[in-house]
Amino acid sequence: MKAVWSWLLELCDLPHAPTVEEGARALTAGGLEVEGVTDLGAGFTGVVVAEVVATRPHPGSQKLTLVDVVTARGGSATQVVCGAPNVPAPGRKVLWAPPGATLPGGMTLSTRAVKGVDSPGMLCSETELAIGDDDRGIIVLDADDATAPGAPAQQALGVADWVLEVAAPANRGDCLGHLGLARELCALLGGRLVPPAPGPDLEALAADLDAAALAAVTIDDPVGCPRYVARVIDGLVVGPSPRRFAQRLRAVGVRPISNLVDVTNYVLFELGQPLHAFDWHQLRGASIAVRRARAGERMTTLDGQERALVAADLLICDGEHPVALAGVMGGADSEVSATTTRVLLESASFEPRSIRRTARRLALPSEASQRFERGVDPELAPLAAARAAALLARLGGGKVARGHVDVYPRPPARPRVPLRLARARALIGAELHAGACEAALLRLGCEVEPDGAAGDGHWTVTPPSARADLTREVDLIEDILRIHGYGNVPATLPALHVGPAPLVDDRADRARRALAAAGLAEAITFGFQSRERALALGLPPGDRRAHPVAVRNPMSAEQAVMRTSLLPNLLAAVARNASFGLGDVALFEVGAVFLRQPGQPLEGEPATLCDEPLRAAAVLAGARPRWLGPPQPWDYFDVKGVLEHLARTLGVGELAYVAAADIPYLHPGVAARVRGADGRILGELGEVHPDVRARLGVEVPVFMFDLALGELAPAAPAQMRPVPRFPASARDVSLLVDAPVPSARVRDVIRAVAEPLVETVRLAEEYRDAVRLGAGKKSMLWSITYRAPDRTLTDVEVDQAHEAIVARLLAETPAERR
Amino acid sequence: MTTTSDLIAQLERLGGEFAQAIAPLADEQAIRAAQAQFLGKKGQVSEVMKALGRLPPADRPLVGQAANQVKDAIAQAVEARLAALAAARRQADLARTLDVTLPGRPVGGGHLHLLTQVRLELVDIFAELGFAVAEGPQVETDWHTFEALAIPKDHPARDMQDTFYIADELVLRTHTSPVQIRTMQAHPPPIRIVAPGVVYRRDDDATHSPMFSQIEGLVVDEGVRVSDLKGVLLHFVNRFFGGAGGAGGGGLDVRLRPSYFPFVEPGVEIDMSCAFCAGAGCRLCKGTGWIEIGGAGMVDPDVFGHVGIDAERYTGFAFGMGIERMAMLRHGVNDIKLYYEGDLRFLDQF
C-alpha cells in the first residue's frame, strides 16, 4: 500500500519529528517493509509561489498576456509572458518557474523573448510540472490558499512530501490504511496515535434531518455483515476536490474524480475502512437490507457489467433490488453522479471469506475487497462514517443528517490473552524485562493487567480491536519482540540431542555424481510439460506412462501435464541444443516422474497422491568429445557403457540386457530391457525410435537409457576380496557361430560350466566377414583367465579347465572352433 | 697338416670375421644368431677346434687359451654391439618431438547442474550442525501444503503462493514446508532436518520460474529459541557466502525482520549483510547493504496442533530459502529460466 508521509505524521504525536528515512527504516525493522520511498516534489526545482500584481495584454499577440508577479509582499514585480487563457486577476497566486528553475524532463529555464517581449521563465501548468493532467491553463492556487509568495511550489501543491510503498503482511489488514501504519510508527518510535476527530465538524454542519428516518437498515446475515453504519449527507454540490486533497489521492495511486467520490477514497486510505456512497434519491424505500443473493438473481455493477449472482454473494439491497455487491462493487443504478445532492454513506464490515470468494469468482479485486478480505475492524465503522460525512459536508457544501444508523447485532468480545514473561524469554532466548514487555504492549495499544493470581511476570492482555491478529500468547510475544528489536537477540546454536537416526537415501546424488564422472552434463527440467511432449513416446494405452496427470490451471500449454518419463524433456533439450549448433550432446537427468497409482482411473483427476518414482535417464547425441581427426559418433555401446558404469558405482549387482523389439520409443533392432539379478525390469536402453525423434524435432540418432533408480536395492557396503598372490594364466578360444547368437549366450554357457578356476571372461573380438567366415556367421574371440588363490596353476591344469569349457561351448552354443 | 700356429691364426681370424659379421646387424636376434653361428656346437669356432685332437698334446693348452680368448672377444663384441644399439635406440627415442601445444584429448567433461552443486553444498553446511535430509512428494495434498501449515482455504496467504492444482485436494506443492509436516507426523522430537526440493508456483518472469527449488530447515526440541534460529542462519551465511566477492573472512551478519508466514510465529524475513560490497552498496543489495535470502520463524503452535506435538513442551524453528536465488547471488546468474532449459551453453559453464 502507498502511504503519504505527511498524512502519516498527521495521525501521530511523536516526541521528535522523524525524517522520512527514519520512518521508513523504523517501519521496515518493525515488519512493515518499505519497498520504496518516492519524493513527490523531485520532478522540478526552483519553481516558486508568486502573487499576481498586475496584468496587461501583450503588444504583439492577442493570445499572450504580460503578468507582473511578486515573490514577496511589497517586493519588486517581475514581468512574465504567459500564453494561458486563465491568467487570474491580481491578488491570486500562481506558480512561477524563474530562470534557473528546472522542470520534469530536464528543461532549465532562462530569459527568452516571446514575440518581442523578454520573459524571465514562465508560469506553470499541471502538465508542465507533471503533477496532474490539466493542460488547459496555468495552475492558479485556491483563493484561500495560505502559502506565502516565494515559498517552493511543492509546498503549495502538497508535493513537498514522500510516498512510501509499504508491503503489509497478509495478516495485517489494519496496515492497509494510514491510521494502522501510524499506530505502528507510534509504537516503534514511541509516540501517541491521533485519530481524526470529526465530532466538532459534524456539530457545526448538522442538517435539520434525522438519519434514522432516511435510512432504515436491516441485516439478514449478521455473520456475513457483522456491522453496518449509515449516515446521510444532504445538500451536496458535486465538484472538484481542493488541490492538496486531490493530490493525496494521486499520491496513493487513485485518480481524483469529484469531491463526493474522492472523500470515500480518502477515508478508505486514511482509516482503512472502505466506504460506499449511494445516491439517496436512487434508493427505493429509504432502506438498506443486507442479505445473500437469491438463485438466478442478477445485477448490473457500476462498471456496466451485468453479473449473474450465486447464493454465496452478499448483497446490499434497497427496498426492492440489489444496489451493491457488498464490499466488492457498487451497482449502476444507485451510483452517485454529478447531480447527486443527497448521499447515503455506507461504512460496514463484512466477513473476509465471503468477500474473497465473490471478488475472486467475478475477478473484481478492488481497494475495498482487498481490505475486507484481510479483515476490517468493525469498531472503525462509526469513525469512518463520521469522518467521511464531515469531509463531504465541508468539501461539498452540504449538511449532515443528525445521528447515524448503526446495526451491530453481536459485538464480539475482545480477546483477553494471558502472557507469561518466562515463556517470552524462553521462546526468544533473550533477557527481557517485565517493564519493557509491558511498555511494548502499551505502545501497541494493548490494555495490560497484571494477573495477580498467577504472580509476577503474568499478565492478561487485551489487544486493540484493530489488531485481530493478536489472539494468542505467541502473537503477543512476537509483537514484544518486534518492539524489542530482533537486533537485540543474541545468536546461539540449538543444543544437539539424540533423536532417531534418519534413513539417508542418497541414491539420486550418487547416481548424479557417477553420471557426471562418466562425462555427461546434468540437466534439470520442469516436472510438467505439454501433453504432446508427454505423449511423444507413443506408449500403448496399457502403460501408466501414457496417462499423465494434468495440471488443472496451467500457465501455458507447455506446462499442461506432469511428466511420466524423463526422456521427452531430455530429447527436447537435444533438439534445443542442436538449434544453437550444439549437435554433440551428452545429458542426463535424475528425478521424479509422476504416475497414477495402480488402481486409480487412467483418465481424469486422480483421487490420491501420485507414485513419484525416482528415475535416471541419459541421452547421447552426435559425437564423443571431439579431438583431432574426424568426429566419432556415439553409439549404443557408449550409452550402455555409461549405464554399466552407473550400475557399478551404485553397487548394483550385474544387470542383464535382453534384446527387446517391442519398446515403442526405441529402435526395434537397437533396444534392450535391463533386468536386475532377480529378473525385475529396471529400465530400458537403446537407440531412440526415429518416429519419436521426429515428433520431438530431433534430427540425429540418439542413444539413451532410462533406469528405475528408485527400484535399485540400496547397496550393502562393498566387501574386500583377497588380493591375488599367485599369477593368472590366460587362454583364448576363437569360435565361429551363427550371427544371431548373442554374446550373452556364450557368456552364459561359460558361466554354466562353473569352473572354479575361471577368474574373468572377456569377449576380445567379434567380427563378420561373408567371404572368410561365410554368410550368416561371425567369429568371436573369447579370452578367459584362470587363477587359483593358493598356488600357481600348471599348464596342464589350465589346459584341462579350458578345454572342458571349449567342449561345452562347441556342444551347446553351438559353435565351431577356429 | 694343420699346425698349432695355423689353428691359432684361424681362431684369431674368426674373431675378426665375427666383428665384421655383426657390424651391420641392427637387431639383437640377428646378433645372437651370428654369435651362435660362430660359437655353437656346429659353429665356426667348433669347426676349427675339431683339429685340436691332431695337435701335439703340449700345444693343446695354447690353442685352448686362444679359443677362449676368441670366445671372450666374441662375447664382448656382442655386448658392445648390443650396448651400442641400445644407446642408438635411446638416442633416437630422445630425438622424438611432439607439438605439445596441440589440444589434450578430452576426458570426462561431465558435471553436476549448478543447482545440484549448490544444493549439495547447502546440505553439507547444515549437516555440520547435525541436520539430516528429508524429502516428500511434489504432488501434495492440500492438507499437507496448506491446512496443516495454518493456511486454511480462503486464507489471504494463499494469494502469496498462487497454486497449481491437480485436483480439489491435490496441488503441486508451493513450498517445501509440507515436508515439515510429514517429518513431524513420522518422528517425535527431537527433529533436525533440511528438506531440499523443487516447488511450483504460478509465476513466470526473469526472477520467477513456475518450478524452482527451495531448501527448508526444521528444528523441534525442548527449549529451541529465536536466538538459535539466528545462530544457525549466521553459520550458514558465513559458510556459504563468506568467501564471495571479496568481503570474505566470515564476518557476515544476519538481520531478522518481522514478517508473516502463517505457519510460523514469530515470522521473519532473513537478510544477510551484503557479501559482495561489504555494505558499501551494490547492485545485488540495491545499495542497502542487505540482501534478503529467505523466510523463517518459530513453528506456530497451531502447526504443532495439527501434527500432535505438545506446543507447550516443545518449540521449534523453520526456515526456507530459494536455491536458485543462492546460485544467482553467488554465481551471477541473471535469468532463472536458464536453469531449466538443458542449454549446454549455460550448463557447461559450471
PDB file of C-alpha atoms in Angstrom, chain A residues 28-33 169-171 353 356-357 360 373-374 420 423 425-429 469 472-475 477-478 481-482 486-500 502-503 505 509 512-513 515-528 549-555 559 562 573 576-577 580 582 584-588 592 594 605-610 612 625-628, chain B residues 102-106 108-113 115-116 119-120 129-130 132-133 136-141 153-160 163-168 170 172 182 187-188 190 192 200-204 209-211 219 221-222 224-232 234-235 255-260 265-269 292 298 300-302 311-312 314-315 317 339-345 347-348:
ATOM      1  CA  THR A  28      10.866  -1.902   7.811  1.00  0.00           C
ATOM      2  CA  ALA A  29      12.550  -3.005  11.022  1.00  0.00           C
ATOM      3  CA  GLY A  30       9.104  -3.418  12.529  1.00  0.00           C
ATOM      4  CA  GLY A  31       7.952  -5.786   9.813  1.00  0.00           C
ATOM      5  CA  LEU A  32       6.201  -3.356   7.501  1.00  0.00           C
ATOM      6  CA  GLU A  33       8.708  -3.430   4.732  1.00  0.00           C
ATOM      7  CA  PRO A 169       1.878  -8.728   5.594  1.00  0.00           C
ATOM      8  CA  ALA A 170      -1.234 -10.738   4.780  1.00  0.00           C
ATOM      9  CA  ASN A 171      -2.368 -10.785   8.422  1.00  0.00           C
ATOM     10  CA  ARG A 353     -14.038 -15.163   3.254  1.00  0.00           C
ATOM     11  CA  ARG A 356     -12.864 -13.042  -1.058  1.00  0.00           C
ATOM     12  CA  ARG A 357     -14.977 -15.684  -2.756  1.00  0.00           C
ATOM     13  CA  ARG A 360     -12.345 -13.957  -6.914  1.00  0.00           C
ATOM     14  CA  GLU A 373     -10.591  -9.878   2.571  1.00  0.00           C
ATOM     15  CA  ARG A 374      -7.952  -9.164   5.183  1.00  0.00           C
ATOM     16  CA  ARG A 420       3.967 -15.145  30.754  1.00  0.00           C
ATOM     17  CA  ARG A 423       7.582 -18.035  28.163  1.00  0.00           C
ATOM     18  CA  ARG A 425      12.127 -15.208  27.457  1.00  0.00           C
ATOM     19  CA  ALA A 426      12.308 -18.931  26.709  1.00  0.00           C
ATOM     20  CA  LEU A 427      10.947 -18.569  23.191  1.00  0.00           C
ATOM     21  CA  ILE A 428      13.114 -15.621  22.248  1.00  0.00           C
ATOM     22  CA  GLY A 429      16.315 -16.546  24.010  1.00  0.00           C
ATOM     23  CA  ASP A 469      -4.236 -10.954  14.556  1.00  0.00           C
ATOM     24  CA  ARG A 472      -2.624 -15.957  21.468  1.00  0.00           C
ATOM     25  CA  GLU A 473       0.311 -15.614  23.810  1.00  0.00           C
ATOM     26  CA  VAL A 474       2.756 -16.271  20.993  1.00  0.00           C
ATOM     27  CA  ASP A 475       1.228 -13.420  18.966  1.00  0.00           C
ATOM     28  CA  ILE A 477       5.462 -12.388  22.211  1.00  0.00           C
ATOM     29  CA  GLU A 478       6.064 -11.647  18.542  1.00  0.00           C
ATOM     30  CA  LEU A 481       9.978  -8.913  20.030  1.00  0.00           C
ATOM     31  CA  ARG A 482       9.187  -6.529  17.162  1.00  0.00           C
ATOM     32  CA  TYR A 486      15.492  -8.646  16.574  1.00  0.00           C
ATOM     33  CA  GLY A 487      18.880  -6.984  16.538  1.00  0.00           C
ATOM     34  CA  ASN A 488      18.926  -7.340  20.310  1.00  0.00           C
ATOM     35  CA  VAL A 489      18.513 -11.113  20.157  1.00  0.00           C
ATOM     36  CA  PRO A 490      21.829 -12.957  20.557  1.00  0.00           C
ATOM     37  CA  ALA A 491      22.951 -15.689  18.172  1.00  0.00           C
ATOM     38  CA  THR A 492      23.158 -19.141  19.745  1.00  0.00           C
ATOM     39  CA  LEU A 493      23.132 -22.686  18.433  1.00  0.00           C
ATOM     40  CA  PRO A 494      20.431 -25.176  19.387  1.00  0.00           C
ATOM     41  CA  ALA A 495      21.507 -27.895  21.794  1.00  0.00           C
ATOM     42  CA  LEU A 496      22.055 -31.171  19.970  1.00  0.00           C
ATOM     43  CA  HIS A 497      20.017 -34.033  21.374  1.00  0.00           C
ATOM     44  CA  VAL A 498      19.998 -37.568  20.131  1.00  0.00           C
ATOM     45  CA  GLY A 499      16.974 -38.323  18.018  1.00  0.00           C
ATOM     46  CA  PRO A 500      16.042 -41.224  15.798  1.00  0.00           C
ATOM     47  CA  PRO A 502      17.074 -40.651   9.841  1.00  0.00           C
ATOM     48  CA  LEU A 503      17.466 -43.066   6.973  1.00  0.00           C
ATOM     49  CA  ASP A 505      18.831 -42.339   0.775  1.00  0.00           C
ATOM     50  CA  ASP A 509      23.030 -37.915  -5.734  1.00  0.00           C
ATOM     51  CA  ARG A 512      24.295 -37.897 -10.429  1.00  0.00           C
ATOM     52  CA  ARG A 513      27.926 -37.992  -9.430  1.00  0.00           C
ATOM     53  CA  LEU A 515      26.918 -39.923 -14.479  1.00  0.00           C
ATOM     54  CA  ALA A 516      28.848 -36.670 -14.273  1.00  0.00           C
ATOM     55  CA  ALA A 517      32.051 -38.684 -13.812  1.00  0.00           C
ATOM     56  CA  ALA A 518      31.111 -40.644 -16.931  1.00  0.00           C
ATOM     57  CA  GLY A 519      31.245 -37.419 -18.901  1.00  0.00           C
ATOM     58  CA  LEU A 520      27.601 -36.382 -19.029  1.00  0.00           C
ATOM     59  CA  ALA A 521      26.217 -32.982 -18.084  1.00  0.00           C
ATOM     60  CA  GLU A 522      23.304 -32.821 -15.680  1.00  0.00           C
ATOM     61  CA  ALA A 523      20.066 -31.223 -16.800  1.00  0.00           C
ATOM     62  CA  ILE A 524      17.192 -30.293 -14.517  1.00  0.00           C
ATOM     63  CA  THR A 525      13.928 -29.880 -16.402  1.00  0.00           C
ATOM     64  CA  PHE A 526      10.377 -28.974 -15.489  1.00  0.00           C
ATOM     65  CA  GLY A 527       8.134 -31.515 -13.815  1.00  0.00           C
ATOM     66  CA  PHE A 528       5.395 -30.549 -16.217  1.00  0.00           C
ATOM     67  CA  VAL A 549      -1.814 -36.391 -14.638  1.00  0.00           C
ATOM     68  CA  ALA A 550      -2.950 -32.982 -15.837  1.00  0.00           C
ATOM     69  CA  VAL A 551      -2.411 -29.636 -14.141  1.00  0.00           C
ATOM     70  CA  ARG A 552      -5.825 -28.073 -13.647  1.00  0.00           C
ATOM     71  CA  ASN A 553      -4.699 -24.480 -14.077  1.00  0.00           C
ATOM     72  CA  PRO A 554      -1.507 -24.464 -16.133  1.00  0.00           C
ATOM     73  CA  MET A 555       0.022 -21.143 -17.144  1.00  0.00           C
ATOM     74  CA  GLN A 559       3.024 -26.940 -18.669  1.00  0.00           C
ATOM     75  CA  MET A 562       3.114 -33.919 -15.256  1.00  0.00           C
ATOM     76  CA  ALA A 573      16.980 -30.443 -24.854  1.00  0.00           C
ATOM     77  CA  ARG A 576      17.158 -27.193 -28.465  1.00  0.00           C
ATOM     78  CA  ASN A 577      20.932 -27.504 -28.324  1.00  0.00           C
ATOM     79  CA  PHE A 580      22.080 -23.474 -31.363  1.00  0.00           C
ATOM     80  CA  LEU A 582      25.455 -27.786 -30.488  1.00  0.00           C
ATOM     81  CA  ASP A 584      27.136 -33.157 -29.609  1.00  0.00           C
ATOM     82  CA  VAL A 585      25.075 -33.682 -26.501  1.00  0.00           C
ATOM     83  CA  ALA A 586      25.594 -35.952 -23.513  1.00  0.00           C
ATOM     84  CA  LEU A 587      22.947 -35.104 -20.934  1.00  0.00           C
ATOM     85  CA  PHE A 588      21.372 -36.843 -18.002  1.00  0.00           C
ATOM     86  CA  ALA A 592      10.949 -37.984 -10.107  1.00  0.00           C
ATOM     87  CA  PHE A 594       4.596 -38.743 -11.845  1.00  0.00           C
ATOM     88  CA  GLU A 605      -8.186 -36.048 -11.912  1.00  0.00           C
ATOM     89  CA  PRO A 606      -6.547 -38.506  -9.545  1.00  0.00           C
ATOM     90  CA  ALA A 607      -8.024 -39.060  -6.109  1.00  0.00           C
ATOM     91  CA  THR A 608      -4.736 -39.943  -4.475  1.00  0.00           C
ATOM     92  CA  LEU A 609      -1.159 -38.797  -4.457  1.00  0.00           C
ATOM     93  CA  CYS A 610       0.925 -39.890  -7.426  1.00  0.00           C
ATOM     94  CA  GLU A 612       6.743 -40.437  -7.809  1.00  0.00           C
ATOM     95  CA  PRO A 625      34.012 -35.148 -27.168  1.00  0.00           C
ATOM     96  CA  ARG A 626      35.958 -34.030 -30.212  1.00  0.00           C
ATOM     97  CA  TRP A 627      39.677 -34.266 -30.581  1.00  0.00           C
ATOM     98  CA  LEU A 628      41.824 -34.262 -33.684  1.00  0.00           C
TER      99      LEU A 628
ATOM    100  CA  LEU B 102      48.100 -29.481 -29.636  1.00  0.00           C
ATOM    101  CA  PRO B 103      44.932 -29.750 -27.557  1.00  0.00           C
ATOM    102  CA  GLY B 104      44.620 -32.522 -24.969  1.00  0.00           C
ATOM    103  CA  ARG B 105      42.416 -35.472 -25.743  1.00  0.00           C
ATOM    104  CA  PRO B 106      39.171 -34.732 -23.881  1.00  0.00           C
ATOM    105  CA  GLY B 108      35.251 -36.644 -18.722  1.00  0.00           C
ATOM    106  CA  GLY B 109      33.604 -33.314 -19.358  1.00  0.00           C
ATOM    107  CA  GLY B 110      30.570 -34.206 -17.344  1.00  0.00           C
ATOM    108  CA  HIS B 111      29.365 -32.154 -14.421  1.00  0.00           C
ATOM    109  CA  LEU B 112      26.557 -31.643 -11.989  1.00  0.00           C
ATOM    110  CA  HIS B 113      23.969 -28.950 -12.594  1.00  0.00           C
ATOM    111  CA  LEU B 115      21.653 -26.132  -8.697  1.00  0.00           C
ATOM    112  CA  THR B 116      22.763 -29.611  -7.660  1.00  0.00           C
ATOM    113  CA  ARG B 119      22.128 -27.894  -3.051  1.00  0.00           C
ATOM    114  CA  LEU B 120      24.826 -30.388  -2.077  1.00  0.00           C
ATOM    115  CA  LEU B 129      25.143 -28.605  12.514  1.00  0.00           C
ATOM    116  CA  GLY B 130      23.531 -32.022  12.675  1.00  0.00           C
ATOM    117  CA  ALA B 132      19.674 -34.686   8.215  1.00  0.00           C
ATOM    118  CA  VAL B 133      17.968 -34.633   4.819  1.00  0.00           C
ATOM    119  CA  GLY B 136       8.468 -35.508   0.317  1.00  0.00           C
ATOM    120  CA  PRO B 137       6.231 -35.748  -2.726  1.00  0.00           C
ATOM    121  CA  GLN B 138       5.883 -32.921  -5.236  1.00  0.00           C
ATOM    122  CA  VAL B 139       2.230 -33.612  -5.930  1.00  0.00           C
ATOM    123  CA  GLU B 140       0.976 -32.973  -2.410  1.00  0.00           C
ATOM    124  CA  THR B 141      -2.296 -32.910  -0.587  1.00  0.00           C
ATOM    125  CA  LYS B 153      -8.935 -22.302   2.381  1.00  0.00           C
ATOM    126  CA  ASP B 154      -9.817 -18.640   1.700  1.00  0.00           C
ATOM    127  CA  HIS B 155      -6.839 -17.529   3.774  1.00  0.00           C
ATOM    128  CA  PRO B 156      -5.315 -14.420   2.199  1.00  0.00           C
ATOM    129  CA  ALA B 157      -1.892 -16.052   2.459  1.00  0.00           C
ATOM    130  CA  ARG B 158      -2.922 -18.397  -0.321  1.00  0.00           C
ATOM    131  CA  ASP B 159      -2.603 -15.343  -2.565  1.00  0.00           C
ATOM    132  CA  MET B 160       1.085 -15.205  -1.734  1.00  0.00           C
ATOM    133  CA  THR B 163      -1.045 -22.602  -6.676  1.00  0.00           C
ATOM    134  CA  PHE B 164      -1.136 -25.162  -9.455  1.00  0.00           C
ATOM    135  CA  TYR B 165      -3.973 -27.577  -8.746  1.00  0.00           C
ATOM    136  CA  ILE B 166      -4.128 -31.220  -9.798  1.00  0.00           C
ATOM    137  CA  ALA B 167      -7.493 -31.923  -8.168  1.00  0.00           C
ATOM    138  CA  ASP B 168      -9.599 -30.313  -5.443  1.00  0.00           C
ATOM    139  CA  LEU B 170      -4.147 -32.185  -4.662  1.00  0.00           C
ATOM    140  CA  LEU B 172       1.837 -29.089  -6.829  1.00  0.00           C
ATOM    141  CA  ARG B 182       5.384 -35.243   7.087  1.00  0.00           C
ATOM    142  CA  HIS B 187       9.051 -38.693  14.071  1.00  0.00           C
ATOM    143  CA  PRO B 188       8.699 -37.452  17.616  1.00  0.00           C
ATOM    144  CA  PRO B 190      13.983 -34.018  18.658  1.00  0.00           C
ATOM    145  CA  ARG B 192      16.583 -31.539  12.927  1.00  0.00           C
ATOM    146  CA  TYR B 200       5.822 -24.897  -8.123  1.00  0.00           C
ATOM    147  CA  ARG B 201       4.085 -21.523  -8.267  1.00  0.00           C
ATOM    148  CA  ARG B 202       2.103 -19.774 -10.964  1.00  0.00           C
ATOM    149  CA  ASP B 203       4.678 -17.099 -11.584  1.00  0.00           C
ATOM    150  CA  ASP B 204       6.856 -16.577 -14.630  1.00  0.00           C
ATOM    151  CA  SER B 209      10.050 -19.684 -12.645  1.00  0.00           C
ATOM    152  CA  PRO B 210       6.895 -21.792 -12.356  1.00  0.00           C
ATOM    153  CA  MET B 211       9.179 -24.522 -10.996  1.00  0.00           C
ATOM    154  CA  VAL B 219      14.378 -27.943  14.323  1.00  0.00           C
ATOM    155  CA  ASP B 221      13.092 -29.817  20.511  1.00  0.00           C
ATOM    156  CA  GLU B 222      12.667 -28.643  24.060  1.00  0.00           C
ATOM    157  CA  VAL B 224      14.524 -24.099  20.905  1.00  0.00           C
ATOM    158  CA  ARG B 225      14.676 -20.291  20.709  1.00  0.00           C
ATOM    159  CA  VAL B 226      14.671 -17.422  18.228  1.00  0.00           C
ATOM    160  CA  SER B 227      18.328 -16.929  19.161  1.00  0.00           C
ATOM    161  CA  ASP B 228      19.052 -20.486  17.943  1.00  0.00           C
ATOM    162  CA  LEU B 229      17.479 -19.673  14.607  1.00  0.00           C
ATOM    163  CA  LYS B 230      19.681 -16.632  14.354  1.00  0.00           C
ATOM    164  CA  GLY B 231      22.800 -18.613  15.200  1.00  0.00           C
ATOM    165  CA  VAL B 232      22.087 -21.323  12.638  1.00  0.00           C
ATOM    166  CA  LEU B 234      24.603 -16.852  10.886  1.00  0.00           C
ATOM    167  CA  HIS B 235      26.625 -20.036  10.496  1.00  0.00           C
ATOM    168  CA  ARG B 255      19.271  -9.418  10.243  1.00  0.00           C
ATOM    169  CA  LEU B 256      15.856 -10.806  11.069  1.00  0.00           C
ATOM    170  CA  ARG B 257      12.980  -8.591  10.019  1.00  0.00           C
ATOM    171  CA  PRO B 258       9.464  -9.278  11.293  1.00  0.00           C
ATOM    172  CA  SER B 259       7.238 -10.730   8.626  1.00  0.00           C
ATOM    173  CA  TYR B 260       4.294 -13.018   8.308  1.00  0.00           C
ATOM    174  CA  GLU B 265       5.029 -17.113  14.847  1.00  0.00           C
ATOM    175  CA  PRO B 266       7.041 -15.015  15.198  1.00  0.00           C
ATOM    176  CA  GLY B 267       7.816 -14.947  11.489  1.00  0.00           C
ATOM    177  CA  VAL B 268      10.760 -13.152   9.938  1.00  0.00           C
ATOM    178  CA  GLU B 269      12.449 -12.364   6.678  1.00  0.00           C
ATOM    179  CA  GLU B 292      17.072 -10.855   1.506  1.00  0.00           C
ATOM    180  CA  MET B 298       9.243 -20.208  15.202  1.00  0.00           C
ATOM    181  CA  ASP B 300       3.324 -21.865  15.064  1.00  0.00           C
ATOM    182  CA  PRO B 301       1.540 -23.681  17.913  1.00  0.00           C
ATOM    183  CA  ASP B 302      -1.341 -24.379  15.502  1.00  0.00           C
ATOM    184  CA  ALA B 311       3.384 -26.918  21.840  1.00  0.00           C
ATOM    185  CA  GLU B 312       3.885 -26.108  25.500  1.00  0.00           C
ATOM    186  CA  TYR B 314       8.361 -28.268  22.521  1.00  0.00           C
ATOM    187  CA  THR B 315       9.305 -25.261  20.472  1.00  0.00           C
ATOM    188  CA  PHE B 317      12.074 -23.046  14.235  1.00  0.00           C
ATOM    189  CA  TYR B 339      18.452 -23.341 -15.078  1.00  0.00           C
ATOM    190  CA  TYR B 340      15.768 -25.491 -16.650  1.00  0.00           C
ATOM    191  CA  GLU B 341      16.304 -25.421 -20.395  1.00  0.00           C
ATOM    192  CA  GLY B 342      19.026 -28.054 -20.692  1.00  0.00           C
ATOM    193  CA  ASP B 343      21.028 -25.493 -22.660  1.00  0.00           C
ATOM    194  CA  LEU B 344      24.651 -26.639 -22.722  1.00  0.00           C
ATOM    195  CA  ARG B 345      25.823 -23.090 -23.348  1.00  0.00           C
ATOM    196  CA  LEU B 347      25.113 -25.810 -18.135  1.00  0.00           C
ATOM    197  CA  ASP B 348      28.701 -26.218 -19.273  1.00  0.00           C
TER     198      ASP B 348
END
